[in-house]
CSV table of C-alpha atoms and ligand atoms in Angstrom, one decimal:
chain,number,residue,atom,x,y,z
A,1,MET,CA,159.4,111.9,97.8
A,2,GLY,CA,160.2,108.7,96.0
A,3,GLN,CA,161.3,105.3,97.2
A,4,LYS,CA,164.6,104.0,98.7
A,5,TYR,CA,165.5,102.2,95.4
A,6,THR,CA,165.6,103.6,91.9
A,7,MET,CA,163.5,102.6,89.0
A,8,GLU,CA,166.7,101.3,87.4
A,9,GLU,CA,167.3,98.9,90.2
A,10,ILE,CA,163.7,97.7,90.1
A,11,VAL,CA,163.7,97.3,86.3
A,12,THR,CA,167.0,95.5,86.3
A,13,ALA,CA,165.8,93.1,89.0
A,14,ALA,CA,162.6,92.4,87.1
A,15,LYS,CA,164.5,91.7,83.8
A,16,VAL,CA,167.3,89.7,85.3
A,17,SER,CA,165.1,87.3,87.2
A,18,GLY,CA,162.7,86.7,84.3
A,19,PHE,CA,159.6,88.7,85.4
A,20,ILE,CA,159.6,91.0,82.4
A,21,TYR,CA,161.4,91.2,79.1
A,22,GLN,CA,161.6,93.9,76.5
A,23,GLY,CA,159.0,93.3,73.8
A,24,SER,CA,160.3,92.0,70.5
A,25,GLU,CA,163.8,92.1,72.0
A,26,ILE,CA,165.6,90.1,69.3
A,27,TYR,CA,164.5,92.7,66.7
A,28,GLY,CA,165.7,95.6,68.7
A,29,GLY,CA,162.5,95.9,70.7
A,30,LEU,CA,159.3,97.9,70.1
A,31,ALA,CA,159.2,101.1,72.1
A,32,ASN,CA,157.6,100.7,75.5
A,33,SER,CA,156.3,97.2,74.9
A,34,TRP,CA,157.0,94.6,77.5
A,35,ASP,CA,156.5,90.8,77.7
A,36,TYR,CA,155.8,89.1,81.0
A,37,GLY,CA,158.1,86.1,81.4
A,38,PRO,CA,157.4,82.8,83.2
A,39,LEU,CA,157.5,84.5,86.7
A,40,GLY,CA,155.8,87.7,85.5
A,41,SER,CA,152.9,85.9,83.8
A,42,GLN,CA,152.2,83.7,86.9
A,43,MET,CA,152.3,86.7,89.2
A,44,LYS,CA,150.0,88.7,86.9
A,45,LYS,CA,147.6,85.8,86.9
A,46,ASN,CA,147.7,85.6,90.7
A,47,ILE,CA,146.9,89.3,90.9
A,48,LYS,CA,144.0,89.0,88.5
A,49,ASP,CA,142.7,85.8,90.3
A,50,LEU,CA,142.8,87.6,93.6
A,51,TRP,CA,140.9,90.6,92.2
A,52,TRP,CA,138.3,88.4,90.7
A,53,LYS,CA,137.9,86.5,93.9
A,54,ASN,CA,137.5,89.7,96.0
A,55,PHE,CA,135.5,91.8,93.6
A,56,ILE,CA,133.4,89.2,91.9
A,57,GLN,CA,133.4,85.7,93.4
A,58,MET,CA,133.0,86.8,97.1
A,59,ASN,CA,130.6,89.6,96.5
A,60,PRO,CA,127.0,88.4,96.3
A,61,ASN,CA,126.0,91.4,94.2
A,62,ASN,CA,128.6,91.0,91.5
A,63,LEU,CA,129.0,89.2,88.2
A,64,GLY,CA,131.8,88.8,85.6
A,65,LEU,CA,132.0,89.5,81.9
A,66,ASP,CA,134.4,89.1,79.0
A,67,SER,CA,133.4,91.4,76.2
A,68,SER,CA,135.2,91.9,73.0
A,69,ILE,CA,138.0,94.3,72.3
A,70,LEU,CA,136.7,95.4,68.9
A,71,MET,CA,133.2,96.9,69.1
A,72,ASN,CA,130.9,98.8,66.9
A,73,PRO,CA,132.5,102.3,66.4
A,74,LYS,CA,129.2,103.9,67.5
A,75,VAL,CA,130.0,102.7,71.0
A,76,TRP,CA,133.0,105.1,71.0
A,77,GLU,CA,131.0,107.9,69.5
A,78,ALA,CA,128.4,107.5,72.2
A,79,SER,CA,130.9,107.3,75.1
A,80,GLY,CA,132.6,110.5,73.9
A,81,HIS,CA,135.9,108.8,73.1
A,82,VAL,CA,135.9,109.5,69.3
A,83,GLY,CA,136.9,113.0,69.0
A,84,GLY,CA,137.1,113.6,72.7
A,85,PHE,CA,139.8,111.2,74.1
A,86,SER,CA,143.0,113.1,73.6
A,87,ASP,CA,146.0,114.6,75.4
A,88,PRO,CA,147.5,118.0,74.9
A,89,LEU,CA,150.7,117.8,72.8
A,90,ILE,CA,153.5,120.4,72.3
A,91,ASP,CA,156.6,120.2,70.1
A,92,CYS,CA,160.0,121.8,70.8
A,93,LYS,CA,160.8,123.7,67.6
A,94,GLU,CA,164.5,123.4,68.2
A,95,CYS,CA,165.1,119.7,68.8
A,96,LYS,CA,161.7,118.5,67.5
A,97,GLN,CA,160.9,116.5,70.6
A,98,ARG,CA,157.3,116.0,71.5
A,99,PHE,CA,155.8,116.3,75.0
A,100,ARG,CA,152.5,115.9,76.8
A,101,VAL,CA,152.2,119.5,78.1
A,102,ASP,CA,150.3,118.5,81.3
A,103,LYS,CA,153.1,116.1,82.3
A,104,LEU,CA,155.9,118.6,81.2
A,105,ILE,CA,154.4,121.1,83.7
A,106,GLU,CA,153.8,118.5,86.5
A,107,GLU,CA,157.3,117.1,86.2
A,108,SER,CA,158.9,120.6,86.3
A,109,THR,CA,157.9,121.1,89.9
A,110,ASP,CA,158.2,119.3,93.3
A,111,GLU,CA,154.7,120.6,94.1
A,112,ASP,CA,151.8,118.1,93.9
A,113,LEU,CA,150.4,120.0,90.9
A,114,VAL,CA,147.6,118.4,88.8
A,115,VAL,CA,147.2,119.9,85.4
A,116,ASP,CA,144.4,117.6,84.2
A,117,GLY,CA,141.5,119.9,83.3
A,118,TRP,CA,143.5,123.0,82.5
A,119,ASP,CA,142.8,124.6,79.1
A,120,SER,CA,145.6,125.4,76.6
A,121,LYS,CA,145.8,129.1,77.6
A,122,GLN,CA,146.4,128.2,81.3
A,123,MET,CA,149.1,125.7,80.3
A,124,ILE,CA,150.9,128.1,77.9
A,125,LYS,CA,150.8,130.8,80.6
A,126,TYR,CA,152.3,128.4,83.2
A,127,LEU,CA,155.1,127.4,80.8
A,128,GLU,CA,155.9,131.1,80.2
A,129,ASP,CA,155.6,132.3,83.8
A,130,HIS,CA,157.9,129.5,85.1
A,131,ASN,CA,160.2,129.5,82.1
A,132,ILE,CA,159.9,125.7,81.7
A,133,VAL,CA,162.5,124.9,79.0
A,134,CYS,CA,162.6,121.8,76.8
A,135,PRO,CA,163.9,119.0,79.0
A,136,VAL,CA,166.0,117.7,76.1
A,137,CYS,CA,167.7,120.8,74.5
A,138,LYS,CA,167.0,123.3,77.3
A,139,ASN,CA,165.5,125.9,74.8
A,140,PHE,CA,162.2,127.7,75.2
A,141,ASN,CA,160.8,127.6,71.7
A,142,TYR,CA,157.5,125.6,71.5
A,143,THR,CA,154.8,125.2,69.0
A,144,GLY,CA,151.2,125.8,70.1
A,145,ILE,CA,149.2,123.1,71.9
A,146,ARG,CA,147.3,120.5,69.8
A,147,GLN,CA,145.0,117.7,71.0
A,148,PHE,CA,146.4,114.3,70.2
A,149,ASP,CA,143.9,111.5,69.7
A,150,LEU,CA,144.6,108.5,72.0
A,151,MET,CA,142.4,106.0,70.1
A,152,PHE,CA,144.1,103.2,68.2
A,153,LYS,CA,142.4,102.9,64.9
A,154,THR,CA,142.4,99.8,62.6
A,155,ASN,CA,140.3,98.4,59.8
A,156,MET,CA,138.1,95.4,59.8
A,157,GLY,CA,137.7,93.2,56.8
A,158,VAL,CA,139.1,93.6,53.3
A,159,LEU,CA,138.3,97.3,52.8
A,160,GLU,CA,140.6,100.0,54.2
A,161,ASP,CA,138.3,103.0,54.2
A,162,GLU,CA,136.2,105.0,56.6
A,163,SER,CA,133.5,102.4,56.5
A,164,SER,CA,135.7,99.7,57.9
A,165,ASN,CA,137.3,101.8,60.7
A,166,VAL,CA,137.2,100.1,64.1
A,167,TYR,CA,139.0,101.0,67.4
A,168,LEU,CA,140.9,99.0,69.9
A,169,ARG,CA,139.1,99.6,73.2
A,170,PRO,CA,140.7,102.3,75.4
A,171,GLU,CA,138.9,101.0,78.5
A,172,ASN,CA,136.9,97.9,79.5
A,173,ALA,CA,134.0,99.9,80.9
A,174,GLN,CA,132.1,100.4,77.7
A,175,GLY,CA,131.9,96.7,77.0
A,176,ILE,CA,130.1,96.4,80.4
A,177,PHE,CA,127.7,99.3,79.7
A,178,VAL,CA,126.6,98.1,76.3
A,179,ASN,CA,125.8,94.7,77.8
A,180,PHE,CA,123.9,96.1,80.8
A,181,LYS,CA,120.5,95.1,79.4
A,182,ASN,CA,121.6,91.6,78.5
A,183,ILE,CA,123.2,91.0,81.8
A,184,GLN,CA,120.3,92.3,83.8
A,185,ARG,CA,117.8,90.3,81.8
A,186,THR,CA,119.6,87.0,81.8
A,187,SER,CA,120.9,87.2,85.4
A,188,ARG,CA,117.6,88.6,86.8
A,189,LYS,CA,119.8,90.7,89.2
A,190,LYS,CA,118.2,93.5,91.1
A,191,LEU,CA,119.9,96.7,91.9
A,192,PRO,CA,122.4,97.2,93.3
A,193,PHE,CA,124.7,94.9,91.3
A,194,GLY,CA,128.1,95.1,89.7
A,195,VAL,CA,129.7,93.7,86.6
A,196,GLY,CA,133.4,93.3,86.5
A,197,GLN,CA,135.8,92.6,83.7
A,198,ILE,CA,139.6,92.0,83.3
A,199,GLY,CA,141.0,92.7,79.9
A,200,LYS,CA,143.5,94.5,77.7
A,201,SER,CA,143.0,98.2,76.8
A,202,PHE,CA,144.9,100.3,74.3
A,203,ARG,CA,145.8,104.0,74.2
A,204,ASN,CA,148.2,105.6,71.9
A,205,GLU,CA,149.9,107.4,74.7
A,206,ILE,CA,152.2,110.4,73.7
A,207,THR,CA,154.6,109.8,76.5
A,208,PRO,CA,154.6,106.2,77.6
A,209,GLY,CA,157.3,105.3,80.1
A,210,ASN,CA,158.5,104.5,83.5
A,211,PHE,CA,158.7,100.8,82.6
A,212,ILE,CA,155.2,99.3,82.8
A,213,PHE,CA,153.6,102.3,84.5
A,214,ARG,CA,152.4,103.9,81.3
A,215,THR,CA,152.2,101.7,78.2
A,216,ARG,CA,150.1,101.7,75.0
A,217,GLU,CA,148.9,98.2,75.6
A,218,PHE,CA,147.9,97.4,79.2
A,219,GLU,CA,145.4,95.4,81.2
A,220,GLN,CA,142.6,96.8,83.4
A,221,MET,CA,140.4,95.3,86.1
A,222,GLU,CA,137.2,97.3,86.1
A,223,LEU,CA,134.0,97.1,88.1
A,224,GLU,CA,130.8,99.0,87.1
A,225,PHE,CA,128.5,98.9,90.1
A,226,PHE,CA,124.9,99.9,89.2
A,227,ILE,CA,122.8,101.5,91.9
A,228,ASN,CA,119.5,103.2,92.3
A,229,PRO,CA,120.3,107.0,92.4
A,230,ASN,CA,118.1,107.3,95.5
A,231,ASP,CA,119.8,104.4,97.4
A,232,PRO,CA,120.8,106.0,100.8
A,233,LYS,CA,123.8,103.7,101.2
A,234,ASP,CA,127.2,105.3,100.6
A,235,TRP,CA,128.3,102.9,97.8
A,236,PHE,CA,131.2,105.2,96.9
A,237,GLY,CA,132.5,104.9,100.5
A,238,PHE,CA,131.9,101.1,100.4
A,239,TRP,CA,134.1,100.6,97.3
A,240,GLN,CA,136.7,102.9,98.7
A,241,GLU,CA,136.9,100.7,101.7
A,242,GLU,CA,137.1,97.6,99.5
A,243,ILE,CA,140.0,99.0,97.5
A,244,ASN,CA,141.8,99.9,100.8
A,245,LYS,CA,141.3,96.3,102.1
A,246,PHE,CA,142.6,94.8,98.9
A,247,LEU,CA,145.7,96.9,98.8
A,248,ILE,CA,146.5,95.9,102.4
A,249,GLU,CA,145.7,92.2,101.6
A,250,LEU,CA,148.3,92.4,98.8
A,251,GLY,CA,150.8,93.5,101.4
A,252,ILE,CA,151.2,97.1,100.3
A,253,ASP,CA,152.7,99.2,103.0
A,254,GLN,CA,150.2,101.9,104.1
A,255,ASN,CA,152.9,104.5,103.8
A,256,ASN,CA,153.2,103.7,100.1
A,257,PHE,CA,149.7,104.7,99.1
A,258,ARG,CA,147.4,107.7,99.6
A,259,VAL,CA,144.1,109.0,98.4
A,260,ARG,CA,143.8,112.1,96.3
A,261,LYS,CA,140.4,113.7,95.5
A,262,HIS,CA,139.9,115.2,92.0
A,263,SER,CA,139.2,118.9,92.0
A,264,ASP,CA,136.0,120.1,90.1
A,265,GLN,CA,138.2,121.3,87.2
A,266,GLU,CA,140.0,118.0,87.0
A,267,LEU,CA,136.8,115.8,87.0
A,268,ALA,CA,136.3,113.8,83.7
A,269,HIS,CA,133.2,114.9,81.8
A,270,TYR,CA,131.3,111.8,82.9
A,271,ALA,CA,132.1,111.9,86.6
A,272,SER,CA,130.6,113.8,89.5
A,273,GLN,CA,133.1,112.6,92.1
A,274,THR,CA,136.5,110.9,91.7
A,275,ILE,CA,139.3,109.9,93.9
A,276,ASP,CA,142.6,108.3,92.9
A,277,TYR,CA,144.6,105.8,95.0
A,278,GLU,CA,148.1,106.9,94.4
A,279,PHE,CA,151.2,104.8,94.9
A,280,LYS,CA,154.6,106.1,95.9
A,281,PHE,CA,156.8,105.1,92.9
A,282,PRO,CA,160.5,105.9,92.8
A,283,PHE,CA,159.7,108.7,90.4
A,284,GLY,CA,157.0,110.2,92.7
A,285,TRP,CA,153.4,109.7,93.5
A,286,GLY,CA,151.4,108.2,90.6
A,287,GLU,CA,147.8,107.1,90.0
A,288,LEU,CA,147.2,103.5,90.7
A,289,TRP,CA,143.5,103.0,91.1
A,290,GLY,CA,140.6,105.3,90.2
A,291,LEU,CA,137.2,105.4,91.9
A,292,ALA,CA,134.6,107.4,90.1
A,293,ASN,CA,130.9,108.2,90.4
A,294,ARG,CA,129.9,108.1,86.7
A,295,GLY,CA,126.2,108.9,87.4
A,296,ASN,CA,124.0,107.7,84.6
A,297,TYR,CA,126.2,109.3,81.9
A,298,ASP,CA,127.2,106.2,80.0
A,299,LEU,CA,123.8,104.4,80.0
A,300,LYS,CA,122.1,107.6,78.9
A,301,GLN,CA,124.6,108.1,76.1
A,302,HIS,CA,124.2,104.5,74.9
A,303,GLN,CA,120.4,104.8,75.2
A,304,ASP,CA,120.3,108.0,73.1
A,305,HIS,CA,122.7,106.7,70.5
A,306,SER,CA,121.3,103.2,70.1
A,307,ASN,CA,117.6,104.0,70.6
A,308,GLU,CA,117.4,101.0,72.9
A,309,ASP,CA,115.6,101.4,76.2
A,310,LEU,CA,118.3,100.8,78.9
A,311,THR,CA,116.2,101.7,81.9
A,312,TYR,CA,115.7,99.5,84.8
A,313,ARG,CA,112.3,98.6,86.2
A,314,ASP,CA,112.2,98.9,89.9
A,315,PRO,CA,110.4,95.9,91.4
A,316,GLN,CA,109.3,98.0,94.4
A,317,ASP,CA,107.1,100.5,92.6
A,318,ASN,CA,107.5,99.6,88.9
A,319,SER,CA,109.1,102.9,88.2
A,320,ARG,CA,111.7,103.0,85.4
A,321,TYR,CA,115.0,104.8,85.6
A,322,LEU,CA,118.6,104.7,84.4
A,323,PRO,CA,120.8,103.3,87.2
A,324,HIS,CA,123.8,105.3,88.4
A,325,VAL,CA,127.3,103.8,88.4
A,326,ILE,CA,130.2,103.7,90.8
A,327,GLU,CA,133.4,102.5,89.1
A,328,PRO,CA,136.6,101.2,90.7
A,329,SER,CA,139.2,100.8,87.9
A,330,VAL,CA,142.8,99.7,88.3
A,331,GLY,CA,145.6,98.8,85.8
A,332,VAL,CA,147.0,95.3,86.4
A,333,ASP,CA,150.4,96.4,85.2
A,334,ARG,CA,150.5,99.4,87.5
A,335,LEU,CA,149.5,97.2,90.4
A,336,PHE,CA,152.2,94.7,89.4
A,337,LEU,CA,154.8,97.5,89.4
A,338,SER,CA,153.6,98.8,92.8
A,339,LEU,CA,154.1,95.3,94.2
A,340,LEU,CA,157.6,95.1,92.8
A,341,VAL,CA,158.5,98.5,94.2
A,342,ASN,CA,156.8,97.8,97.6
A,343,GLY,CA,158.6,94.4,97.9
A,344,TYR,CA,162.1,95.1,96.6
A,345,HIS,CA,164.8,95.2,99.3
A,346,LYS,CA,168.6,94.9,99.5
A,347,GLU,CA,169.8,93.6,102.9
A,348,GLU,CA,173.2,93.3,104.4
A,349,LEU,CA,173.7,89.9,106.0
A,350,GLU,CA,175.8,89.1,109.1
A,351,ASP,CA,178.7,87.9,106.9
A,352,GLY,CA,178.8,91.3,105.2
A,353,GLN,CA,177.3,89.9,102.0
A,354,PHE,CA,174.1,91.4,100.4
A,355,ARG,CA,171.0,89.7,99.5
A,356,GLU,CA,168.2,90.9,97.2
A,357,VAL,CA,164.8,90.0,98.5
A,358,LEU,CA,161.4,90.6,97.0
A,359,LYS,CA,158.9,90.7,99.8
A,360,LEU,CA,155.8,89.6,98.0
A,361,SER,CA,152.6,88.3,99.6
A,362,PRO,CA,152.3,84.5,99.3
A,363,LYS,CA,149.0,85.3,97.5
A,364,VAL,CA,150.7,86.9,94.5
A,365,ALA,CA,154.3,85.5,94.6
A,366,PRO,CA,154.8,83.6,91.3
A,367,ILE,CA,156.3,80.6,93.2
A,368,THR,CA,154.9,79.9,96.6
A,369,ILE,CA,157.2,77.1,97.6
A,370,ALA,CA,160.6,75.9,96.3
A,371,VAL,CA,161.4,72.3,96.9
A,372,LEU,CA,165.2,71.8,97.1
A,373,PRO,CA,167.0,68.5,97.6
A,374,LEU,CA,170.2,69.2,99.5
A,375,VAL,CA,172.2,67.2,96.9
A,376,LYS,CA,171.2,65.9,93.5
A,377,LYS,CA,171.1,62.3,94.6
A,378,LEU,CA,168.1,63.0,96.9
A,379,SER,CA,166.1,64.3,93.9
A,380,ASP,CA,163.9,61.3,93.5
A,381,LYS,CA,162.6,61.4,97.1
A,382,ALA,CA,162.3,65.2,97.1
A,383,LEU,CA,160.3,65.0,93.9
A,384,GLU,CA,157.6,63.2,95.8
A,385,VAL,CA,157.3,66.3,98.1
A,386,PHE,CA,157.1,68.5,95.0
A,387,LYS,CA,154.3,66.3,93.5
A,388,LEU,CA,152.4,66.4,96.8
A,389,LEU,CA,152.5,70.2,97.1
A,390,SER,CA,152.1,71.0,93.4
A,391,LEU,CA,148.5,69.7,93.6
A,392,GLU,CA,147.7,72.7,95.8
A,393,PHE,CA,150.4,75.4,95.2
A,394,ASN,CA,152.7,76.9,92.7
A,395,VAL,CA,155.9,74.9,93.5
A,396,GLU,CA,159.3,74.8,91.8
A,397,PHE,CA,161.7,72.0,92.1
A,398,ASP,CA,165.4,72.9,91.9
A,399,PHE,CA,168.4,70.7,92.5
A,400,ALA,CA,171.2,72.7,90.8
A,401,GLY,CA,173.9,74.5,92.7
A,402,LYS,CA,174.8,75.1,96.3
A,403,ILE,CA,171.9,75.4,98.7
A,404,GLY,CA,172.9,78.9,99.8
A,405,LYS,CA,172.9,80.1,96.2
A,406,ARG,CA,169.5,78.5,95.6
A,407,TYR,CA,168.1,80.3,98.7
A,408,ARG,CA,169.4,83.7,97.3
A,409,ARG,CA,167.7,83.0,93.9
A,410,TYR,CA,164.3,82.3,95.6
A,411,ASP,CA,164.7,85.4,97.9
A,412,ALA,CA,165.2,87.5,94.8
A,413,ILE,CA,162.1,86.3,93.0
A,414,GLY,CA,159.9,86.6,96.1
A,415,THR,CA,159.4,82.9,97.0
A,416,PRO,CA,158.0,82.9,100.6
A,417,TRP,CA,159.3,79.5,101.5
A,418,CYS,CA,162.1,77.1,100.6
A,419,LEU,CA,161.9,73.4,101.7
A,420,THR,CA,165.1,71.5,102.0
A,421,PHE,CA,165.1,67.8,101.7
A,422,ASP,CA,168.2,66.4,103.3
A,423,TYR,CA,169.6,63.0,104.4
A,424,ASP,CA,167.7,63.1,107.7
A,425,SER,CA,164.4,63.5,105.7
A,426,LEU,CA,164.8,59.9,104.5
A,427,ASP,CA,164.4,58.7,108.1
A,428,ASP,CA,162.3,61.4,109.9
A,429,LYS,CA,160.0,62.0,106.9
A,430,SER,CA,160.4,65.8,107.6
A,431,VAL,CA,161.9,68.7,105.7
A,432,THR,CA,163.4,72.1,106.7
A,433,ILE,CA,161.3,75.1,106.0
A,434,ARG,CA,163.2,78.4,105.5
A,435,ASP,CA,161.2,81.6,105.7
A,436,ARG,CA,162.2,84.2,103.1
A,437,ASP,CA,161.9,87.3,105.2
A,438,SER,CA,163.2,86.2,108.6
A,439,MET,CA,165.5,83.5,107.1
A,440,GLU,CA,164.5,81.3,110.1
A,441,GLN,CA,164.4,77.6,109.6
A,442,LYS,CA,162.2,74.9,111.2
A,443,ARG,CA,161.6,71.2,110.8
A,444,ILE,CA,158.2,69.9,109.8
A,445,GLU,CA,156.7,66.5,108.9
A,446,ILE,CA,156.0,66.0,105.2
A,447,ASP,CA,152.5,64.8,105.9
A,448,LYS,CA,151.6,68.0,107.6
A,449,LEU,CA,152.9,70.4,104.9
A,450,VAL,CA,149.8,70.9,102.8
A,451,ASN,CA,147.7,72.0,105.8
A,452,TYR,CA,150.6,74.0,107.3
A,453,PHE,CA,150.8,76.1,104.1
A,454,LYS,CA,147.1,76.4,103.6
A,455,ASP,CA,146.8,77.9,107.1
A,456,LEU,CA,149.7,80.3,106.4
A,457,ILE,CA,148.2,81.5,103.1
B,501,LIG,N1,137.2,103.2,82.9
B,501,LIG,C1,137.9,104.3,83.6
B,501,LIG,C2,139.3,104.4,83.2
B,501,LIG,O1,139.7,103.7,82.3
B,501,LIG,P1,141.5,105.6,83.8
B,501,LIG,O2,141.9,106.4,85.0
B,501,LIG,O3,141.8,106.2,82.5
B,501,LIG,O4,140.0,105.2,84.0
B,501,LIG,C3,142.0,103.3,85.0
B,501,LIG,O5,142.2,104.2,83.9
B,501,LIG,C4,143.3,102.7,85.4
B,501,LIG,O6,144.0,102.1,84.3
B,501,LIG,C5,144.4,103.7,85.9
B,501,LIG,O7,144.2,104.0,87.3
B,501,LIG,C6,145.7,102.9,85.7
B,501,LIG,O8,145.9,102.0,86.8
B,501,LIG,C7,145.4,102.1,84.4
B,501,LIG,N2,145.9,102.8,83.2
B,501,LIG,C8,145.4,103.8,82.5
B,501,LIG,N3,146.2,104.1,81.5
B,501,LIG,C9,147.2,103.3,81.5
B,501,LIG,C10,148.4,103.1,80.7
B,501,LIG,N4,148.6,103.9,79.6
B,501,LIG,N5,149.3,102.2,81.1
B,501,LIG,C11,149.1,101.4,82.2
B,501,LIG,N6,148.0,101.5,82.9
B,501,LIG,C12,147.1,102.5,82.6
């Protein structure tokens, strides 16, 4: 079951209003690359700030990190990414189109089938048994399955040979693991503690698509939470609850997300337990946020490959051990798309006209308040209200066009409140606040605005 509105409607709304543009558009674009416009970049920043606040700033156990994208290639050998981070690929011999076999199978059925973890034989058998033809030319004539490497490779320095190969990181997590010792030593943190990072990741995806759902360049917000393996507290459950609270704080309707547990076959080689928070996109349920118990896999791998002692000395009994890790990991772009889908509505008004409204939480809406002088000649005075509010909030000032049209524009870009400065404002030192969702209006004194909005947000 998908959503009420199509992806096309969501993508059009996002492009038209300036949230997202096609990447390199004036040169005909670059496949599946997207640029976040003025509204999109502000909203993305708000999402990241809110994550940082909830997962780092307000948690006494957690710290932040900003590690580099390019790392010693040995990092990726140790983590298992070099030679092991790939997707199964198949070609149609008739029309030469290329597909990710697991997605080809999953998309051929309405069942909630998860093919991750199947071997090539199982996938070929499924294609044959269910006669899954090429979605493009409708023939059944495929090559065998090959593994396609997802790592983006480049060269560092002047030489372009094997010795200068480096990779763009495919996840943030490894930057955290390789810094575990530094962080623990310099912060003097005791277990349990977490290290979080927000940053770009790169994967040479075979089938990017669905707008910003799956791209080759994307941003992740990852937390690696280090624990004593004998800690009786259910930290996996704790972080599951934190994810849940965060999604609700963002205003995501509880009917739009669900939890799916990975089967044993599907589990990644490093994980002993994984769940995905899935979101109901217009094209069906899709992974939004992963929560994994990575055990001590990563620290052990890095310890073995670097010959550095990465163990932790327990202050209770001086024993040394490798901590275990619980990892909540979410893509910023996917969360962004979820918020667009969750918030997008078309409503019929009493006069028979339609309005587009993006019901975004004030915590992430790119513009929190629009200050609108009723007519242009009230601009100077209205600008004083803008100046007052812009010290605290993201505010836009707009005097162009009829007031009704301006309301419509701010509804469509998710601005929770419009303030209208009219002739009466000159005398009563008050403005009219219009609420985006209810469209109700009320009068409030200018002096009280800052506290009024602080309370609301
Ligand atoms: N460190 C664990 C890790 O990277 P993952 O499930 O591969 O796990 C975590 O990625 C999250 O990153 C996903 O749940 C998704 O939100 C986001 N993500 C992964 N690949 C992506 C892509 N190609 N485009 C956009 N977001 C992606």
